[in-house]
PDB file of C-alpha atoms in Angstrom:
ATOM      1  CA  MET Q  20       0.067  -0.071  -0.105  1.00 96.00           C
ATOM      2  CA  LYS Q  21       1.028   3.547  -0.483  1.00 96.00           C
ATOM      3  CA  GLU Q  22       1.043   5.976   2.472  1.00 96.00           C
ATOM      4  CA  ASP Q  23      -1.605   8.338   1.176  1.00 96.00           C
ATOM      5  CA  LEU Q  24      -4.304   5.384   1.612  1.00 97.00           C
ATOM      6  CA  LEU Q  25      -4.126   6.724   4.945  1.00 97.00           C
ATOM      7  CA  ASP Q  26      -5.914   9.982   3.991  1.00 97.00           C
ATOM      8  CA  ILE Q  27      -8.923   7.488   2.956  1.00 98.00           C
ATOM      9  CA  VAL Q  28      -9.051   4.686   5.574  1.00 98.00           C
ATOM     10  CA  CYS Q  29      -9.928   4.535   9.298  1.00 98.00           C
ATOM     11  CA  CYS Q  30     -10.435   1.923  12.137  1.00 98.00           C
ATOM     12  CA  PRO Q  31     -13.477   0.136  11.167  1.00 98.00           C
ATOM     13  CA  LEU Q  32     -14.510  -0.240  14.676  1.00 97.00           C
ATOM     14  CA  ASP Q  33     -14.774   3.426  15.965  1.00 97.00           C
ATOM     15  CA  LYS Q  34     -13.601   5.561  12.727  1.00 98.00           C
ATOM     16  CA  HIS Q  35     -10.655   7.184  14.532  1.00 98.00           C
ATOM     17  CA  ASP Q  36      -7.225   7.675  12.845  1.00 98.00           C
ATOM     18  CA  LEU Q  37      -4.750   4.989  12.057  1.00 98.00           C
ATOM     19  CA  GLU Q  38      -0.963   5.265  12.852  1.00 98.00           C
ATOM     20  CA  LEU Q  39       1.233   3.732  10.337  1.00 98.00           C
ATOM     21  CA  ASP Q  40       4.488   1.472  11.439  1.00 98.00           C
ATOM     22  CA  ILE Q  41       6.371   0.323   8.626  1.00 98.00           C
ATOM     23  CA  ASP Q  42       8.348  -2.800   8.842  1.00 98.00           C
ATOM     24  CA  GLU Q  43       9.166  -3.375   5.062  1.00 97.00           C
ATOM     25  CA  GLU Q  44       9.075  -0.871   2.009  1.00 97.00           C
ATOM     26  CA  GLU Q  45       9.871  -1.214  -1.338  1.00 96.00           C
ATOM     27  CA  ASP Q  46       9.848   1.858  -3.901  1.00 94.00           C
ATOM     28  CA  ASP Q  47       7.292   3.734  -1.585  1.00 93.00           C
ATOM     29  CA  ASP Q  48       5.070   0.629  -1.653  1.00 96.00           C
ATOM     30  CA  ILE Q  49       4.734  -0.401   1.781  1.00 97.00           C
ATOM     31  CA  VAL Q  50       4.815  -4.312   2.024  1.00 97.00           C
ATOM     32  CA  SER Q  51       4.440  -5.011   5.654  1.00 97.00           C
ATOM     33  CA  GLY Q  52       3.669  -3.294   8.724  1.00 98.00           C
ATOM     34  CA  THR Q  53       0.845  -2.628  11.175  1.00 98.00           C
ATOM     35  CA  LEU Q  54      -1.716   0.099  11.141  1.00 98.00           C
ATOM     36  CA  THR Q  55      -3.019   0.752  14.850  1.00 98.00           C
ATOM     37  CA  CYS Q  56      -6.002   2.933  15.934  1.00 98.00           C
ATOM     38  CA  THR Q  57      -4.988   6.057  17.712  1.00 98.00           C
ATOM     39  CA  GLU Q  58      -8.220   5.633  19.909  1.00 97.00           C
ATOM     40  CA  CYS Q  59      -8.888   2.085  20.704  1.00 98.00           C
ATOM     41  CA  GLY Q  60      -5.224   0.756  20.073  1.00 98.00           C
ATOM     42  CA  GLU Q  61      -6.769  -2.119  18.157  1.00 97.00           C
ATOM     43  CA  ALA Q  62      -3.641  -3.188  15.431  1.00 97.00           C
ATOM     44  CA  TYR Q  63      -4.389  -4.150  11.826  1.00 98.00           C
ATOM     45  CA  PRO Q  64      -1.581  -5.989   9.877  1.00 97.00           C
ATOM     46  CA  ILE Q  65      -0.185  -4.829   6.405  1.00 97.00           C
ATOM     47  CA  GLU Q  66       0.672  -8.090   4.735  1.00 96.00           C
ATOM     48  CA  ASP Q  67       2.081  -8.417   1.158  1.00 96.00           C
ATOM     49  CA  GLY Q  68       1.114  -4.976   0.631  1.00 97.00           C
ATOM     50  CA  ILE Q  69      -2.452  -5.542   1.742  1.00 97.00           C
ATOM     51  CA  PRO Q  70      -3.783  -3.736   4.757  1.00 98.00           C
ATOM     52  CA  ASN Q  71      -6.249  -6.066   6.423  1.00 98.00           C
ATOM     53  CA  LEU Q  72      -9.003  -3.938   8.084  1.00 98.00           C
ATOM     54  CA  LEU Q  73     -11.329  -6.551   8.822  1.00 97.00           C
ATOM     55  CA  PRO Q  74     -12.665  -6.009  12.317  1.00 95.00           C
ATOM     56  CA  PRO Q  75     -10.805  -8.318  14.778  1.00 93.00           C
ATOM     57  CA  ASP Q  76     -13.934 -10.671  14.839  1.00 91.00           C
ATOM     58  CA  MET Q  77     -14.107 -11.284  11.255  1.00 91.00           C
ATOM     59  CA  ARG Q  78     -10.311 -11.620  10.735  1.00 83.00           C
ATOM     60  CA  GLU Q  79      -9.805 -15.006  12.341  1.00 66.00           C
ATOM     61  CA  ALA Q  80     -12.875 -16.667  10.587  1.00 50.00           C
ATOM     62  CA  ALA Q  81     -11.658 -15.677   7.246  1.00 46.00           C
TER      63      ALA Q  81
ATOM     64  CA  MET E  14     -18.930 -36.211 -12.443  1.00 39.00           C
ATOM     65  CA  SER E  15     -15.256 -35.578 -12.236  1.00 43.00           C
ATOM     66  CA  ASP E  16     -15.292 -33.031 -15.183  1.00 49.00           C
ATOM     67  CA  LEU E  17     -17.718 -31.138 -13.463  1.00 49.00           C
ATOM     68  CA  ALA E  18     -15.469 -31.057  -9.939  1.00 46.00           C
ATOM     69  CA  ASP E  19     -12.289 -30.409 -12.108  1.00 50.00           C
ATOM     70  CA  ARG E  20     -14.048 -27.379 -13.771  1.00 52.00           C
ATOM     71  CA  ARG E  21     -15.450 -26.044 -10.618  1.00 51.00           C
ATOM     72  CA  GLY E  22     -11.850 -26.702  -9.017  1.00 52.00           C
ATOM     73  CA  VAL E  23     -10.473 -24.279 -11.679  1.00 58.00           C
ATOM     74  CA  GLU E  24     -11.867 -21.323  -9.540  1.00 65.00           C
ATOM     75  CA  THR E  25     -13.069 -21.560  -6.336  1.00 72.00           C
ATOM     76  CA  GLU E  26     -11.560 -18.809  -4.647  1.00 87.00           C
ATOM     77  CA  VAL E  27     -12.085 -15.692  -6.681  1.00 90.00           C
ATOM     78  CA  TYR E  28     -15.245 -14.550  -8.879  1.00 85.00           C
ATOM     79  CA  GLN E  29     -13.776 -13.988 -12.291  1.00 85.00           C
ATOM     80  CA  PRO E  30     -15.237 -11.361 -14.728  1.00 84.00           C
ATOM     81  CA  ALA E  31     -18.475 -12.191 -16.385  1.00 86.00           C
ATOM     82  CA  GLU E  32     -21.521 -10.099 -18.052  1.00 88.00           C
ATOM     83  CA  ASP E  33     -22.409  -8.531 -14.831  1.00 90.00           C
ATOM     84  CA  SER E  34     -18.704  -7.252 -14.099  1.00 92.00           C
ATOM     85  CA  MET E  35     -18.564  -5.731 -17.731  1.00 94.00           C
ATOM     86  CA  LEU E  36     -21.865  -3.881 -17.461  1.00 96.00           C
ATOM     87  CA  LEU E  37     -20.948  -2.291 -14.477  1.00 97.00           C
ATOM     88  CA  ALA E  38     -17.494  -1.218 -15.683  1.00 97.00           C
ATOM     89  CA  ASP E  39     -18.959   0.311 -18.864  1.00 97.00           C
ATOM     90  CA  ALA E  40     -21.534   2.161 -17.053  1.00 97.00           C
ATOM     91  CA  ALA E  41     -18.725   3.395 -14.496  1.00 97.00           C
ATOM     92  CA  VAL E  42     -16.415   4.514 -17.159  1.00 97.00           C
ATOM     93  CA  ALA E  43     -19.341   6.479 -18.972  1.00 97.00           C
ATOM     94  CA  GLU E  44     -20.268   8.042 -15.571  1.00 96.00           C
ATOM     95  CA  LEU E  45     -17.096   8.588 -13.962  1.00 96.00           C
ATOM     96  CA  ALA E  46     -15.686  12.391 -13.812  1.00 94.00           C
ATOM     97  CA  ALA E  47     -12.275  12.076 -14.612  1.00 88.00           C
ATOM     98  CA  ASP E  48      -9.861  11.895 -11.526  1.00 91.00           C
ATOM     99  CA  ALA E  49     -12.901  10.959  -9.515  1.00 96.00           C
ATOM    100  CA  ARG E  50     -11.820   9.272  -6.326  1.00 98.00           C
ATOM    101  CA  VAL E  51     -13.611   5.837  -6.237  1.00 98.00           C
ATOM    102  CA  LEU E  52     -14.316   2.941  -4.122  1.00 98.00           C
ATOM    103  CA  GLU E  53     -14.966  -0.812  -5.678  1.00 98.00           C
ATOM    104  CA  VAL E  54     -16.563  -2.775  -3.023  1.00 98.00           C
ATOM    105  CA  GLY E  55     -16.452  -6.486  -3.286  1.00 96.00           C
ATOM    106  CA  THR E  56     -13.810  -5.984  -6.313  1.00 96.00           C
ATOM    107  CA  GLY E  57     -13.332  -9.997  -6.870  1.00 94.00           C
ATOM    108  CA  SER E  58     -10.742 -10.279  -9.522  1.00 93.00           C
ATOM    109  CA  GLY E  59     -10.222  -6.479  -9.642  1.00 95.00           C
ATOM    110  CA  VAL E  60     -10.924  -6.073 -13.325  1.00 96.00           C
ATOM    111  CA  VAL E  61     -13.815  -3.442 -12.996  1.00 97.00           C
ATOM    112  CA  ALA E  62     -11.411  -1.500 -10.786  1.00 97.00           C
ATOM    113  CA  GLU E  63      -8.662  -1.864 -13.091  1.00 97.00           C
ATOM    114  CA  ARG E  64     -10.858  -0.343 -16.301  1.00 97.00           C
ATOM    115  CA  VAL E  65     -12.116   2.673 -14.014  1.00 97.00           C
ATOM    116  CA  ARG E  66      -8.367   3.251 -13.140  1.00 96.00           C
ATOM    117  CA  ASP E  67      -7.463   3.106 -16.823  1.00 96.00           C
ATOM    118  CA  ALA E  68     -10.231   5.572 -17.641  1.00 95.00           C
ATOM    119  CA  GLY E  69      -8.311   7.991 -15.193  1.00 95.00           C
ATOM    120  CA  ALA E  70     -10.094   7.631 -11.787  1.00 96.00           C
ATOM    121  CA  ASN E  71      -8.404   7.348  -8.673  1.00 97.00           C
ATOM    122  CA  VAL E  72      -9.556   3.999  -7.482  1.00 98.00           C
ATOM    123  CA  VAL E  73      -9.220   1.739  -4.151  1.00 98.00           C
ATOM    124  CA  ALA E  74     -10.667  -1.623  -4.196  1.00 98.00           C
ATOM    125  CA  SER E  75     -11.856  -3.543  -1.250  1.00 97.00           C
ATOM    126  CA  ASP E  76     -12.750  -7.287  -0.774  1.00 96.00           C
ATOM    127  CA  VAL E  77     -13.400  -9.430   2.255  1.00 95.00           C
ATOM    128  CA  ASN E  78     -11.662 -12.249   0.396  1.00 95.00           C
ATOM    129  CA  PRO E  79      -7.684 -12.072   0.634  1.00 95.00           C
ATOM    130  CA  HIS E  80      -7.420 -13.681  -2.657  1.00 95.00           C
ATOM    131  CA  ALA E  81      -9.483 -11.193  -4.255  1.00 96.00           C
ATOM    132  CA  CYS E  82      -7.504  -8.362  -2.764  1.00 97.00           C
ATOM    133  CA  ARG E  83      -4.294  -9.963  -3.964  1.00 96.00           C
ATOM    134  CA  GLN E  84      -5.551 -10.378  -7.627  1.00 96.00           C
ATOM    135  CA  ALA E  85      -6.628  -6.580  -7.590  1.00 97.00           C
ATOM    136  CA  ARG E  86      -3.122  -5.622  -6.087  1.00 97.00           C
ATOM    137  CA  GLU E  87      -1.553  -7.639  -8.883  1.00 96.00           C
ATOM    138  CA  ARG E  88      -3.353  -5.446 -11.491  1.00 96.00           C
ATOM    139  CA  GLY E  89      -1.800  -2.471 -10.007  1.00 96.00           C
ATOM    140  CA  VAL E  90      -4.857  -1.272  -8.033  1.00 97.00           C
ATOM    141  CA  PRO E  91      -4.505  -0.636  -4.309  1.00 97.00           C
ATOM    142  CA  ALA E  92      -6.510  -3.101  -2.213  1.00 98.00           C
ATOM    143  CA  VAL E  93      -7.869  -3.095   1.141  1.00 98.00           C
ATOM    144  CA  ARG E  94      -9.088  -6.255   3.027  1.00 98.00           C
ATOM    145  CA  ALA E  95     -12.444  -4.943   4.510  1.00 97.00           C
ATOM    146  CA  ASP E  96     -16.048  -5.885   5.541  1.00 97.00           C
ATOM    147  CA  LEU E  97     -18.195  -3.482   2.936  1.00 97.00           C
ATOM    148  CA  VAL E  98     -17.153   0.411   3.514  1.00 98.00           C
ATOM    149  CA  ALA E  99     -16.307  -0.367   7.413  1.00 98.00           C
ATOM    150  CA  PRO E 100     -12.533   1.050   7.235  1.00 98.00           C
ATOM    151  CA  PHE E 101     -13.123   4.223   4.948  1.00 98.00           C
ATOM    152  CA  ARG E 102     -13.351   7.725   6.230  1.00 98.00           C
ATOM    153  CA  ASP E 103     -16.460   9.810   6.131  1.00 98.00           C
ATOM    154  CA  GLY E 104     -17.046  12.095   2.970  1.00 98.00           C
ATOM    155  CA  VAL E 105     -14.164  10.621   1.067  1.00 98.00           C
ATOM    156  CA  PHE E 106     -15.521   9.036  -2.331  1.00 98.00           C
ATOM    157  CA  ASP E 107     -16.931  10.597  -5.363  1.00 98.00           C
ATOM    158  CA  ALA E 108     -18.319   7.111  -6.368  1.00 98.00           C
ATOM    159  CA  VAL E 109     -18.916   3.904  -4.730  1.00 98.00           C
ATOM    160  CA  LEU E 110     -19.231   1.096  -7.214  1.00 98.00           C
ATOM    161  CA  PHE E 111     -20.489  -2.259  -6.080  1.00 97.00           C
ATOM    162  CA  ASN E 112     -21.358  -5.904  -8.009  1.00 95.00           C
ATOM    163  CA  PRO E 113     -22.761  -7.506  -4.767  1.00 94.00           C
ATOM    164  CA  PRO E 114     -23.186 -11.199  -3.672  1.00 89.00           C
ATOM    165  CA  TYR E 115     -26.990 -11.336  -4.946  1.00 83.00           C
ATOM    166  CA  LEU E 116     -28.011 -14.843  -5.297  1.00 81.00           C
ATOM    167  CA  PRO E 117     -30.797 -16.113  -3.139  1.00 81.00           C
ATOM    168  CA  GLU E 118     -29.257 -18.996  -0.921  1.00 80.00           C
ATOM    169  CA  ASP E 119     -29.797 -22.655  -2.209  1.00 78.00           C
ATOM    170  CA  PRO E 120     -29.282 -24.680   0.782  1.00 76.00           C
ATOM    171  CA  ALA E 121     -28.780 -27.888  -1.940  1.00 75.00           C
ATOM    172  CA  ALA E 122     -25.989 -25.989  -3.364  1.00 74.00           C
ATOM    173  CA  GLU E 123     -24.312 -24.476  -0.426  1.00 74.00           C
ATOM    174  CA  ARG E 124     -20.461 -24.846  -0.932  1.00 75.00           C
ATOM    175  CA  ASP E 125     -18.731 -22.911   1.994  1.00 79.00           C
ATOM    176  CA  ASP E 126     -16.135 -21.548   0.128  1.00 87.00           C
ATOM    177  CA  TRP E 127     -14.881 -18.036  -1.038  1.00 88.00           C
ATOM    178  CA  MET E 128     -17.196 -18.392  -4.348  1.00 85.00           C
ATOM    179  CA  GLU E 129     -20.145 -18.897  -2.151  1.00 84.00           C
ATOM    180  CA  VAL E 130     -19.197 -15.503  -0.304  1.00 85.00           C
ATOM    181  CA  ALA E 131     -19.077 -13.893  -3.696  1.00 82.00           C
ATOM    182  CA  LEU E 132     -22.089 -15.232  -5.109  1.00 82.00           C
ATOM    183  CA  THR E 133     -24.897 -15.395  -2.157  1.00 80.00           C
ATOM    184  CA  GLY E 134     -26.899 -12.644  -0.288  1.00 84.00           C
ATOM    185  CA  GLY E 135     -28.427 -14.673   1.982  1.00 82.00           C
ATOM    186  CA  GLU E 136     -32.291 -16.262   1.864  1.00 84.00           C
ATOM    187  CA  THR E 137     -33.314 -13.324   0.084  1.00 84.00           C
ATOM    188  CA  GLY E 138     -30.252 -12.462  -2.129  1.00 85.00           C
ATOM    189  CA  ARG E 139     -30.414  -8.880  -0.322  1.00 92.00           C
ATOM    190  CA  GLU E 140     -28.558  -9.218   2.878  1.00 93.00           C
ATOM    191  CA  VAL E 141     -25.427  -7.992   1.783  1.00 95.00           C
ATOM    192  CA  VAL E 142     -26.800  -5.537  -0.277  1.00 96.00           C
ATOM    193  CA  GLU E 143     -28.681  -4.077   2.560  1.00 96.00           C
ATOM    194  CA  ALA E 144     -25.762  -3.983   4.873  1.00 96.00           C
ATOM    195  CA  PHE E 145     -24.045  -2.092   2.190  1.00 97.00           C
ATOM    196  CA  LEU E 146     -26.832   0.249   1.709  1.00 98.00           C
ATOM    197  CA  ASP E 147     -27.085   1.078   5.578  1.00 98.00           C
ATOM    198  CA  ASP E 148     -23.336   2.266   5.685  1.00 98.00           C
ATOM    199  CA  VAL E 149     -22.432   3.475   2.162  1.00 98.00           C
ATOM    200  CA  ALA E 150     -23.968   6.983   2.240  1.00 98.00           C
ATOM    201  CA  ARG E 151     -21.444   7.880   5.302  1.00 98.00           C
ATOM    202  CA  VAL E 152     -18.183   7.544   3.011  1.00 98.00           C
ATOM    203  CA  LEU E 153     -19.686   9.565  -0.044  1.00 98.00           C
ATOM    204  CA  ALA E 154     -18.638  13.214  -0.765  1.00 98.00           C
ATOM    205  CA  PRO E 155     -21.611  15.351  -0.759  1.00 96.00           C
ATOM    206  CA  ASP E 156     -22.242  14.908  -4.588  1.00 95.00           C
ATOM    207  CA  GLY E 157     -21.077  11.606  -4.312  1.00 98.00           C
ATOM    208  CA  TYR E 158     -23.173   8.589  -5.769  1.00 98.00           C
ATOM    209  CA  VAL E 159     -23.062   4.857  -5.728  1.00 98.00           C
ATOM    210  CA  LEU E 160     -23.280   2.573  -8.825  1.00 98.00           C
ATOM    211  CA  LEU E 161     -24.699  -0.776  -7.668  1.00 97.00           C
ATOM    212  CA  LEU E 162     -25.451  -3.893 -10.001  1.00 96.00           C
ATOM    213  CA  VAL E 163     -28.897  -5.488  -9.237  1.00 95.00           C
ATOM    214  CA  SER E 164     -30.253  -8.566 -10.733  1.00 93.00           C
ATOM    215  CA  THR E 165     -34.103  -9.524 -11.359  1.00 93.00           C
ATOM    216  CA  LEU E 166     -33.017 -12.523  -9.116  1.00 91.00           C
ATOM    217  CA  THR E 167     -32.600 -10.184  -6.386  1.00 90.00           C
ATOM    218  CA  GLY E 168     -35.467  -8.005  -6.679  1.00 92.00           C
ATOM    219  CA  VAL E 169     -34.564  -4.582  -8.168  1.00 94.00           C
ATOM    220  CA  GLU E 170     -37.895  -2.965  -6.748  1.00 95.00           C
ATOM    221  CA  GLU E 171     -37.070  -4.240  -3.312  1.00 96.00           C
ATOM    222  CA  VAL E 172     -33.515  -3.078  -3.392  1.00 97.00           C
ATOM    223  CA  VAL E 173     -34.754   0.305  -4.925  1.00 97.00           C
ATOM    224  CA  ALA E 174     -37.376   0.713  -1.854  1.00 97.00           C
ATOM    225  CA  TYR E 175     -34.551  -0.215   0.613  1.00 97.00           C
ATOM    226  CA  ALA E 176     -32.112   2.262  -0.916  1.00 98.00           C
ATOM    227  CA  GLY E 177     -34.852   5.130  -0.832  1.00 98.00           C
ATOM    228  CA  ASP E 178     -35.463   4.385   2.912  1.00 97.00           C
ATOM    229  CA  ARG E 179     -31.997   5.415   3.472  1.00 97.00           C
ATOM    230  CA  GLY E 180     -32.195   8.649   1.651  1.00 97.00           C
ATOM    231  CA  PHE E 181     -31.354   7.443  -1.984  1.00 98.00           C
ATOM    232  CA  SER E 182     -33.058   7.861  -5.409  1.00 98.00           C
ATOM    233  CA  ALA E 183     -32.418   5.485  -7.813  1.00 98.00           C
ATOM    234  CA  VAL E 184     -31.919   6.046 -11.865  1.00 97.00           C
ATOM    235  CA  ALA E 185     -31.593   3.100 -14.019  1.00 97.00           C
ATOM    236  CA  LEU E 186     -28.373   3.658 -16.168  1.00 97.00           C
ATOM    237  CA  ARG E 187     -28.447   0.381 -18.268  1.00 93.00           C
ATOM    238  CA  ASP E 188     -29.675  -2.937 -18.111  1.00 94.00           C
ATOM    239  CA  GLU E 189     -28.938  -6.264 -20.229  1.00 95.00           C
ATOM    240  CA  SER E 190     -31.412  -9.208 -20.433  1.00 95.00           C
ATOM    241  CA  PHE E 191     -30.171 -12.951 -20.058  1.00 92.00           C
ATOM    242  CA  PRO E 192     -32.123 -16.120 -20.068  1.00 89.00           C
ATOM    243  CA  PHE E 193     -32.891 -16.214 -16.370  1.00 89.00           C
ATOM    244  CA  GLU E 194     -32.503 -12.633 -15.560  1.00 92.00           C
ATOM    245  CA  THR E 195     -32.145  -9.080 -16.307  1.00 95.00           C
ATOM    246  CA  LEU E 196     -29.135  -7.256 -14.823  1.00 95.00           C
ATOM    247  CA  THR E 197     -29.443  -3.531 -14.335  1.00 96.00           C
ATOM    248  CA  VAL E 198     -27.071  -0.724 -12.946  1.00 97.00           C
ATOM    249  CA  LEU E 199     -28.603   1.633 -10.675  1.00 98.00           C
ATOM    250  CA  LYS E 200     -27.161   5.237  -9.965  1.00 98.00           C
ATOM    251  CA  LEU E 201     -28.043   6.079  -6.224  1.00 98.00           C
ATOM    252  CA  VAL E 202     -27.988   9.621  -5.500  1.00 98.00           C
ATOM    253  CA  ARG E 203     -29.152  11.461  -2.268  1.00 94.00           C
TER     254      ARG E 203
END
C-alpha cells in the first residue's frame, strides 16, 4: 500500500485515525507493517502490501 | 462427475469477470468524472477497478476475500481487505461501485467457500446489499453517488425501496437481459 491510503482509511470499529508502522517498504510501497487505531489501540496488519482492515472478529474466521 | 468437479476446481477462490462485471465497468467508465476518487467494494478479480483506473479515476478496491485483494493488487489497483465500507473515512468518495453477491441462497448447492461468499446474498439475495446500503452514505462526498449492480433474481424494486428508505433515489443507467435474469446498473444519489 501507499502511504497516502491513510487519507481514506480509518479504524473499522470507531472510525478514528490509524497510525502507520512500517516493517518493510519497497519503492514507496509499504509491503508489511501495522496500522494501529489512535483511539482504541486495535492493531491491523499489512501483509504483502495489503492492509487487513477487517474488524478483529472477522479476521480469524476468514 | 469428475469433469464438473475439475471445472469447479479451476476457480473456487475468486469470482472471475462475467457479463455483470462488464456491465458495471461500462456504466462506471461512462459515468465517472476524470480523476474521481472511487471505491470498488467486493472487487473480486479487480477487473472493474482496473478499467475504471485506466479511464483516469483514482480507484481503491476492497474485498473481504484475501485472494481477491491479491488479484486486484496484481492488477496495480490499491487493495484493502474490508467488510464493505467499514474502514473508510466519512465523505471521501465521489463514487462507490458494487457488484454484490446477489443470488438467493440455495441450501442444496451450499459450498462453504469463497465462491459462495462471492455469489450469495443470504436467503433473499439482498442481505449483503442491504448491509452495504445501511453504511455507504457515510463514505460519500456531498455530491457522491453509488453505482450498484442488481439482478431481477435479487428483486430490483425491493433494492430500490430499501435504498429509498436510506435517502437515496435510484436511476437505472443501463440493463441487459439474459435467459434467467435481467441485470441493471442503478445510480443511487441523495
